Coordinates of C-alpha atoms in Angstrom, one line a residue:
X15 CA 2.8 -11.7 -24.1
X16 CA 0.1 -12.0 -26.5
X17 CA -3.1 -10.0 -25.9
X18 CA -6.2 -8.5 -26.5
X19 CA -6.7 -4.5 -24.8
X20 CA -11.1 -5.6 -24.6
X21 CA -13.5 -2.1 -24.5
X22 CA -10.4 0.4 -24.5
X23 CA -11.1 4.4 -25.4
X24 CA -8.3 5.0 -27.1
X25 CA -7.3 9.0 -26.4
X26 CA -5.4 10.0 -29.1
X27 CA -6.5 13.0 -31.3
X28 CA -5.5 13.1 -34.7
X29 CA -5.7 9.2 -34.7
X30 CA -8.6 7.6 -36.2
X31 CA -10.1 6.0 -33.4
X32 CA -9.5 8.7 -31.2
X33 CA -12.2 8.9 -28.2
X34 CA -13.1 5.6 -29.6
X35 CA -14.1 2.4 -27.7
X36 CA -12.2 -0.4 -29.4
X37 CA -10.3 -3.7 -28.8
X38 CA -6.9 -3.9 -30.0
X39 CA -5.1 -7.3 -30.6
X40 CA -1.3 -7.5 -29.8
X41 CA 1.1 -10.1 -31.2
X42 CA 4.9 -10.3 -30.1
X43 CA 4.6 -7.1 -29.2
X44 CA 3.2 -5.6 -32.4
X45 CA -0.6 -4.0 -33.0
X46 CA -2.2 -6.6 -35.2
X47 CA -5.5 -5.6 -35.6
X48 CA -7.9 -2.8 -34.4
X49 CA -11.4 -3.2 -34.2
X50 CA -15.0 -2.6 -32.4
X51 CA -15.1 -6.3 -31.5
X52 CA -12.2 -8.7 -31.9
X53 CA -13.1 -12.3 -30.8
X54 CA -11.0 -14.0 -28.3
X55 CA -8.5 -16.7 -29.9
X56 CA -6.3 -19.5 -28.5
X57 CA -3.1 -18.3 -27.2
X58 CA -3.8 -15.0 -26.6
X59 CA -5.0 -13.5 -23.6
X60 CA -7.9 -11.0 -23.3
X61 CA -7.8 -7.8 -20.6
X62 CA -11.2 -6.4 -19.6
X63 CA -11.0 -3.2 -17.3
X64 CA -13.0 -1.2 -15.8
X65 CA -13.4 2.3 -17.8
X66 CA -10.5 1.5 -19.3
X67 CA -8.8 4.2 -21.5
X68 CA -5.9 3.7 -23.3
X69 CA -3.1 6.4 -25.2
X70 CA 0.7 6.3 -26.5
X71 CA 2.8 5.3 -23.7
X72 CA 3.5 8.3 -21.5
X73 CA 7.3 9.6 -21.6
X74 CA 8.9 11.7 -18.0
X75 CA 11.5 14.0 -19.4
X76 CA 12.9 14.5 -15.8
X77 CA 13.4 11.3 -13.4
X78 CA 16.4 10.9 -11.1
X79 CA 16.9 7.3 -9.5
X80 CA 19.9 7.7 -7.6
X81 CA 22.0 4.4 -8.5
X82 CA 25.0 4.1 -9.1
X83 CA 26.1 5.6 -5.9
X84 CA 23.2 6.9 -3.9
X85 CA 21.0 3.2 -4.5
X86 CA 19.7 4.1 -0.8
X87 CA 17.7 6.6 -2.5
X88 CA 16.6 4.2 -5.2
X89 CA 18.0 1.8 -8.0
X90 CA 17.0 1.5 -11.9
X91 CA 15.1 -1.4 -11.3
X92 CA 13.1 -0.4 -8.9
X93 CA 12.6 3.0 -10.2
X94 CA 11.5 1.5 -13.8
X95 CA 9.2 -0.8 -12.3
X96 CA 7.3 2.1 -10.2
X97 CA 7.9 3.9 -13.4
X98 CA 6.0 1.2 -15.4
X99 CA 3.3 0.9 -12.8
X100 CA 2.6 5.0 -13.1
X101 CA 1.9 4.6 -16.5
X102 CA 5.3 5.8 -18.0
X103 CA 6.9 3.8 -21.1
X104 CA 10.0 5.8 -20.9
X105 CA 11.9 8.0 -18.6
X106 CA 15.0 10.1 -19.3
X107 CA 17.3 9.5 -16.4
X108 CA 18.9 12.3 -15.4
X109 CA 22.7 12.4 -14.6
X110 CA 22.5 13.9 -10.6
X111 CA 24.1 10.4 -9.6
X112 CA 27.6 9.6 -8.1
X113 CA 29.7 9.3 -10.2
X114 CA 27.9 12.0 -12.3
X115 CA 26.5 10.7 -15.9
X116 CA 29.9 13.0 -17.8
X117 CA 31.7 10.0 -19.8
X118 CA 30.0 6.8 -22.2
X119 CA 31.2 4.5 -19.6
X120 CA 28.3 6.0 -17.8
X121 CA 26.3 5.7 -19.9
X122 CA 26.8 2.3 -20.8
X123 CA 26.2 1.5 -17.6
X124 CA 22.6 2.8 -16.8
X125 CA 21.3 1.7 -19.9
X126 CA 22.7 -1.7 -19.3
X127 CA 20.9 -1.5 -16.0
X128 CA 18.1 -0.7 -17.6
X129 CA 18.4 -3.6 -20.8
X130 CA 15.0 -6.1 -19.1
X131 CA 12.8 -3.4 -18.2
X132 CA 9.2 -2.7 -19.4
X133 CA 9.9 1.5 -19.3
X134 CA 13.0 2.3 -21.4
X135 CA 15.8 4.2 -20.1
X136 CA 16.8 7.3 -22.4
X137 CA 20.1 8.7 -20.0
X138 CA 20.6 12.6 -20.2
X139 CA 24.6 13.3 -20.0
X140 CA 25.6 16.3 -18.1
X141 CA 26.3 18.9 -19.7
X142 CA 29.5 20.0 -17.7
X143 CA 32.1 17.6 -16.0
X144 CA 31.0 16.5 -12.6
X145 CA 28.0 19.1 -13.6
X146 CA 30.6 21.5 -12.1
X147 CA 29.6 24.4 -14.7
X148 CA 33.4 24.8 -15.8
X149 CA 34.3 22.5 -18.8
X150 CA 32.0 20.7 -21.2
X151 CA 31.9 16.9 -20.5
X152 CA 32.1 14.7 -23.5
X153 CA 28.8 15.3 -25.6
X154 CA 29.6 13.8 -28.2
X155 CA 30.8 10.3 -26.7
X156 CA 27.9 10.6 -24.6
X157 CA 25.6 11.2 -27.8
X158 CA 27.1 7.8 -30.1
X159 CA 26.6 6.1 -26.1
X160 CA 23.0 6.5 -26.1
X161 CA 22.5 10.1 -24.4
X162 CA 19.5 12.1 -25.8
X163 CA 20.8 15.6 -24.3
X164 CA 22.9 17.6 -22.1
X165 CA 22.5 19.1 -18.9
X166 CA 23.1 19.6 -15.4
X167 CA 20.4 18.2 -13.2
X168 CA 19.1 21.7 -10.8
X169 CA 22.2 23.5 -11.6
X170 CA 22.1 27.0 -13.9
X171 CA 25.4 27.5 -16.1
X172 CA 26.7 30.6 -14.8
X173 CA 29.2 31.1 -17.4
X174 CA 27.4 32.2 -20.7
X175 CA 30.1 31.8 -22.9
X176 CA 30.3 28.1 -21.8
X177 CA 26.2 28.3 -22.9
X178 CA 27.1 29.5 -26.0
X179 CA 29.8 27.2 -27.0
X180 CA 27.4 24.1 -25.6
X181 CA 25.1 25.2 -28.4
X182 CA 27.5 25.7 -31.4
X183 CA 29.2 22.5 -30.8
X184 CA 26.3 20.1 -29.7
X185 CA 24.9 21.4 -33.3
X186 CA 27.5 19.3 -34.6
X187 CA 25.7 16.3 -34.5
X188 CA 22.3 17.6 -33.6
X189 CA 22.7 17.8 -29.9
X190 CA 20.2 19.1 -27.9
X191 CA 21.2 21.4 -25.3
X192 CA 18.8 21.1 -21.4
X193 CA 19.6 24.7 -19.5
X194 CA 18.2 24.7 -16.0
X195 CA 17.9 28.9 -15.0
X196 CA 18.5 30.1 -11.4
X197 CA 20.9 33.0 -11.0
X198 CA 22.7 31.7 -7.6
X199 CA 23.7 34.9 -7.1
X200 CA 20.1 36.6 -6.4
X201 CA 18.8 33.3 -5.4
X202 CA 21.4 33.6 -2.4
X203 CA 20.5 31.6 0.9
X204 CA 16.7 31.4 0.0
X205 CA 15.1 28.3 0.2
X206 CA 11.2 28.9 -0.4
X207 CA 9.5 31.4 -3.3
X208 CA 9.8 35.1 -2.4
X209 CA 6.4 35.9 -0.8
X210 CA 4.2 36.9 2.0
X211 CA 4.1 32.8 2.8
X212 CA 8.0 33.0 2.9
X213 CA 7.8 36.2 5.3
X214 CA 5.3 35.0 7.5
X215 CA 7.2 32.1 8.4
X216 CA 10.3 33.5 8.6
X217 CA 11.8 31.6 5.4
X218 CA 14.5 33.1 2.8
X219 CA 12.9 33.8 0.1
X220 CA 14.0 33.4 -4.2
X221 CA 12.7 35.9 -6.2
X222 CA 11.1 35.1 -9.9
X223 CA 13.5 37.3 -11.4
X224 CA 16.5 34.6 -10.5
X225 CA 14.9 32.4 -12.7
X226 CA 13.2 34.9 -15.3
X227 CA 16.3 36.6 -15.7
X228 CA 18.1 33.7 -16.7
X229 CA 15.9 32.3 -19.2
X230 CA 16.4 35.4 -20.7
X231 CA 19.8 35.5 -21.1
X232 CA 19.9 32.2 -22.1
X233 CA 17.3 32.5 -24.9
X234 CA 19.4 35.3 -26.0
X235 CA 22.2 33.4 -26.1
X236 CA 20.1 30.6 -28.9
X237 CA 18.8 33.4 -30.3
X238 CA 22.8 34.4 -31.2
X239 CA 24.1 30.7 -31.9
X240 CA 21.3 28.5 -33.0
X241 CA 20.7 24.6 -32.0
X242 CA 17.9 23.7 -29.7
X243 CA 17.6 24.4 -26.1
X244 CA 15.3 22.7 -23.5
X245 CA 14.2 25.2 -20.5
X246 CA 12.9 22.5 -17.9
X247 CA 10.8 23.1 -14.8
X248 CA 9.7 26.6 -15.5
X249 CA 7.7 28.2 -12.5
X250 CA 6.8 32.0 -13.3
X251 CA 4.1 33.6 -15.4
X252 CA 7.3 35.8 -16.7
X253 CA 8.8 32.9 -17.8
X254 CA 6.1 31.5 -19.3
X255 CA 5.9 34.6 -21.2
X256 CA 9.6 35.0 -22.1
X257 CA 9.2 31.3 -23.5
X258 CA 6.0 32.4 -25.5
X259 CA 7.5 35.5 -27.3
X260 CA 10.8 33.0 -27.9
X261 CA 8.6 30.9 -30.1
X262 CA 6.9 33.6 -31.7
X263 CA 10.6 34.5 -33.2
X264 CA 11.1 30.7 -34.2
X265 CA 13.9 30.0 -31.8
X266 CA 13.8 26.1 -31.4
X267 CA 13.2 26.2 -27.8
X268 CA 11.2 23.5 -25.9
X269 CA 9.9 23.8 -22.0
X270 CA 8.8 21.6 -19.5
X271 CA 7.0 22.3 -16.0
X272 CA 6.9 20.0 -13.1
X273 CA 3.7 18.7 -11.7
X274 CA 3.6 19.8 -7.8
X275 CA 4.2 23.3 -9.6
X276 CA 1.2 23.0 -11.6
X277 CA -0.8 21.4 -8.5
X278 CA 0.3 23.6 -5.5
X279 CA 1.0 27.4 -4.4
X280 CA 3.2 28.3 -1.6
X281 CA 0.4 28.3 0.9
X282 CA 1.1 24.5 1.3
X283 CA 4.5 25.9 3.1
X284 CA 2.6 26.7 6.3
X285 CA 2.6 23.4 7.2
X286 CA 6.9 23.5 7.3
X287 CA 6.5 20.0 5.6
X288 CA 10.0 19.5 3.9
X289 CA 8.3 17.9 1.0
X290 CA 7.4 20.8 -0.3
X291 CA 11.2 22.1 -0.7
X292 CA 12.0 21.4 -4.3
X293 CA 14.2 23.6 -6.9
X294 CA 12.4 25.5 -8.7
X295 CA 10.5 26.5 -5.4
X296 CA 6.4 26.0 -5.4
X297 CA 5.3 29.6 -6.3
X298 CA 1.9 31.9 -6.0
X299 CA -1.6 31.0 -7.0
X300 CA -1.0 33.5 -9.9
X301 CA 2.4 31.7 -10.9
X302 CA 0.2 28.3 -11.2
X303 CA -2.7 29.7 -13.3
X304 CA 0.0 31.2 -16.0
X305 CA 1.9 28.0 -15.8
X306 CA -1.6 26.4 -16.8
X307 CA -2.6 28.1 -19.0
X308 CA 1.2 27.9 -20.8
X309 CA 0.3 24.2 -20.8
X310 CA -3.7 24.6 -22.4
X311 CA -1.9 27.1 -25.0
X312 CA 0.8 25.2 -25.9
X313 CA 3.6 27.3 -24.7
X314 CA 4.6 24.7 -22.5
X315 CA 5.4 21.5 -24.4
X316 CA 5.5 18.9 -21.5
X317 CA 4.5 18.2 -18.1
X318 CA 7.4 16.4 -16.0
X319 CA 7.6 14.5 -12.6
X320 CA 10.2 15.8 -11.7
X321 CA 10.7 12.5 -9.9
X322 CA 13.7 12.8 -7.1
X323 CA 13.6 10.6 -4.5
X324 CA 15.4 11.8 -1.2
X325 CA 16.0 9.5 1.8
X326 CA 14.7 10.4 4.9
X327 CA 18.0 11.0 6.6
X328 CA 18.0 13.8 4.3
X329 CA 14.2 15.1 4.2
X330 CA 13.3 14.5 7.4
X331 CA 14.4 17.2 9.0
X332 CA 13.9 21.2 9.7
X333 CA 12.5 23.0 6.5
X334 CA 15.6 25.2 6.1
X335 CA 17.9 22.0 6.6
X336 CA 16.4 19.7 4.0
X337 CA 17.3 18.6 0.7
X338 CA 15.5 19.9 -1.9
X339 CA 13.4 17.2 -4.3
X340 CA 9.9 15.2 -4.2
X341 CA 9.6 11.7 -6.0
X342 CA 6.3 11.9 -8.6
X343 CA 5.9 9.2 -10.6
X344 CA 3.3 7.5 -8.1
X345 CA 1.2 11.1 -8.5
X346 CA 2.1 12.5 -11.6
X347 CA -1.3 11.5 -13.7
X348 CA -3.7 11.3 -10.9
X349 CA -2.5 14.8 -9.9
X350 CA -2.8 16.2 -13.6
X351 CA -6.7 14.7 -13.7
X352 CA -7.7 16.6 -10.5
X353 CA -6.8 19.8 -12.5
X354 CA -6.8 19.5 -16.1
X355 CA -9.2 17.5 -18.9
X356 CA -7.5 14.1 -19.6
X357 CA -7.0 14.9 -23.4
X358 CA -4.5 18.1 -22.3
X359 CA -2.5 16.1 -19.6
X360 CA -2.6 13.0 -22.6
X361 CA -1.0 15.5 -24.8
X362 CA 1.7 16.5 -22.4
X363 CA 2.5 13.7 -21.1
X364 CA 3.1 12.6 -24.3
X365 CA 5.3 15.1 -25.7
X366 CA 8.0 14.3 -23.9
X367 CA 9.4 12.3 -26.8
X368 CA 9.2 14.8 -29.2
X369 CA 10.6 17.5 -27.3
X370 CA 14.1 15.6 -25.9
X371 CA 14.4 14.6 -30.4
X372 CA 13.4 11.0 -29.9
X373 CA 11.1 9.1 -32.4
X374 CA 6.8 9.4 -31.9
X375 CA 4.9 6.2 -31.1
X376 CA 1.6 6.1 -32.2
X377 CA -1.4 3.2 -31.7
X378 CA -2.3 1.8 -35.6
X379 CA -2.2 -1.8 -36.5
X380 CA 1.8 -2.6 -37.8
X381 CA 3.4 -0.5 -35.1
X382 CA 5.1 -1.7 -31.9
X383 CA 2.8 -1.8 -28.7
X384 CA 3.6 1.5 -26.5
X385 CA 0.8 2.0 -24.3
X386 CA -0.5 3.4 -21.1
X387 CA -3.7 1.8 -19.5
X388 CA -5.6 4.5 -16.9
X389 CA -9.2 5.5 -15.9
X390 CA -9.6 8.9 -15.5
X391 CA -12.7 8.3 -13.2
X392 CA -13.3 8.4 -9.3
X393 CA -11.5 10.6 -6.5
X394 CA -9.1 9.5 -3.7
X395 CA -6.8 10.6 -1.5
X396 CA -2.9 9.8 -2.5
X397 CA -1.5 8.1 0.7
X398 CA 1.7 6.1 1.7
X399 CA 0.2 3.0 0.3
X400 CA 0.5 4.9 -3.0
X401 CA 4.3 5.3 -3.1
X402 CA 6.0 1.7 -4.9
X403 CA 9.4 4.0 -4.7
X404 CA 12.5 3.2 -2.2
X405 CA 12.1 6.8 -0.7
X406 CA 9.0 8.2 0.6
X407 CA 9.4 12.0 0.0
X408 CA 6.3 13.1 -1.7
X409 CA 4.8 16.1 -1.7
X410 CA 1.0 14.8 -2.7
X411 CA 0.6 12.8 0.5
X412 CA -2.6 13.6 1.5
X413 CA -3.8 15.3 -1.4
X414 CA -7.2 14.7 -3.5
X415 CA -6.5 13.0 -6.1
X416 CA -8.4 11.4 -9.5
X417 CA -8.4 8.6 -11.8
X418 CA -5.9 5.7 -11.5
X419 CA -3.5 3.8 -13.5
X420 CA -3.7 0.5 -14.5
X421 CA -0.4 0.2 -16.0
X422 CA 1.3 -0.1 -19.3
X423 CA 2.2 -2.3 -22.2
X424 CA 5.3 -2.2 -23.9
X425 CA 8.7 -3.9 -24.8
X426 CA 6.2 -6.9 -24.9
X427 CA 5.4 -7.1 -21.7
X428 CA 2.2 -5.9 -19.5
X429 CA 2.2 -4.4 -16.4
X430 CA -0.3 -3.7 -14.1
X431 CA -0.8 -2.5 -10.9
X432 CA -2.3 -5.0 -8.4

């Protein structure tokens, strides 16, 4: 599709036209011109938006979509067009499916699945077989295959040594290692942060320290081999602070954090709303000021969905009995603008890319069209007509919300919401 973006502030800094308002003219896919006024012209078609504001397509480092194998939960297709209609370009798919994303044949098939779509598909491999934390699956199959990185979706490796070799040999052929960090073992049977919410309502609690405790060991560990390691979903100030001083040293160590982490503190458990179980657990008011101000600071390289959708014969059920995971795609920006300035959450949800080794896309005349289309103006309330995904299990339903998306360009197609 052939277009011109009409009256677009492009939000970008470092570019040019950054904070800009400017029309930008796309031909078969590719930025032809950029200008202040570019004058409509047969065969091309011009879109005019309200407060429209335009960046570099926006890149989830953490989606799960269920298929193959749980496609009651939600399939690629679906998933990359609610993807698409959130504002997201690309998505890493993680492997939690059944079978498990271990072999090439796996991976073969998402991407396949994925070959039409407006959002690209970039497939994570697990790390492990089956992500059973025992043996390495086969990274570098799953590498030449199309996998950007290793890990196990939600599950710590308990076995350093198996850490440590993961590191040595992904560095092999640049591999890039993703190490979730929960000790199970202090964790035990709790379900919610460790707190005063958790004790007056009678939920088990997990302590920071069985994630903190973990990163630690773990950065040790890349400390000791070398490679690069992704921490994702951090939740404490401590491990905000562990990743800090690990960058100080110049250990090539990249974070994410998800957004109901950022958003909410574990006061929203009183309610016993099973959307609000998800791994790692929502933590304290103070936990969510450190986390952002990791992300203003820089400590924290990305901001993820975390996007898991969960059936309702699964979530809707007693707190303690319900699967852990919220979908996020739908709420991920218009979350981010009720709490941060729209160049920060730009940034982050941008980064993505850089931080999982894949190529930058940038908006200057010659380069492929990759681009989000959002206002970052006016306040609503994010309701079930919100959620485009198969399953319903959000945790922003009800919540103030600001700005929407519009949509996205890319793989030469436009997208908008209706």
């Amino acid at each position: 599709m052939n277009l011109i973006l009409k009256k677009a502030r492009l939000i970008e800094p470092g570019n040019l036209f950054h904070n800009k308002v400017i029309d930008i003219k796309i031909k078969d896919g590719i930025i032809q011109k950029i200008d202040t006024n570019i004058q409509s012209e047969e065969g091309f078609t011009a879109i005019e938006l309200d407060n429209l504001h335009i960046s570099t397509g926006w890149f989830d480092t953490s989606v799960s979509l269920g298929e193959p194998g749980y496609e009651e939960r939600e399939t690629i297709t679906n998933g990359l067009e609610v993807a698409a209609k959130s504002g997201f370009t690309g998505i890493a798919l993680q492997p939690n499916s059944n079978p498990i994303i271990d072999n090439q044949s796996q991976i073969h098939f998402v991407k396949q699945k994925a070959n039409n779509s407006s959002t690209e598909l970039f497939p994570i491999g697990a790390l492990t077989k089956n992500s059973d934390g025992v043996e390495l699956a086969e990274l570098f199959d799953m590498k030449n295959a199309g996998a950007i990185a290793f890990g196990d979706y939600n599950k710590s490796i308990e076995n350093a040594n198996l850490l440590k070799v993961a590191l040595q040999y992904a560095q092999d052929f640049d591999g890039l290692v993703i190490a979730f960090s929960q000790d199970n073992n202090i964790k035990g049977k709790g379900i919610v942060n460790e707190g005063i919410s958790a004790t007056q309502l009678g939920l088990k609690g997990i302590s920071s320290l069985a994630e903190e405790i973990i990163i630690n060991r773990n950065l040790f560990i890349l400390e000791y081999t070398g490679g690069k390691l992704h921490i994702p979903t951090i939740s404490t100030a401590k491990s905000v602070q562990l990743i800090r001083d690990a960058k100080a040293k110049g250990l090539a160590v990249t974070c994410s954090v998800a957004v109901h982490n950022l958003f909410f503190n574990d006061d929203v458990l009183k309610g016993f709303d099973a959307n609000f179980r998800v791994t790692p657990p929502i933590r304290t008011e103070e936990d969510r000021k450190a986390l952002i101000e990791g992300v203003i600071d820089g400590t924290i390289d990305c901001i993820t969905s975390d996007h898991n959708p969960i059936d309702i014969e699964f979530k809707k059920l007693e707190f303690d009995l319900a699967k852990n995971g919220t979908i996020g795609l739908e709420s991920a920006y218009t979350a981010l603008q009720a709490i941060l300035p729209t160049e920060i959450i730009i940034e982050k949800l941008t980064a993505g890319r850089k931080a999982l080794g894949l190529e930058t896309v940038t908006i200057k005349e010659g380069e492929k069209a990759n681009i989000s289309l959002f206002n970052p103006e006016g306040s609503s309330e994010f309701s079930q007509e919100n959620i485009l995904s198969k399953s319903k299990n959000s945790a922003f339903l009800g919540s103030k919300v600001k700005g929407k998306v519009y949509g996205i360009y890319n793989q030469t197609n436009l997208i908008l919401n209706n």
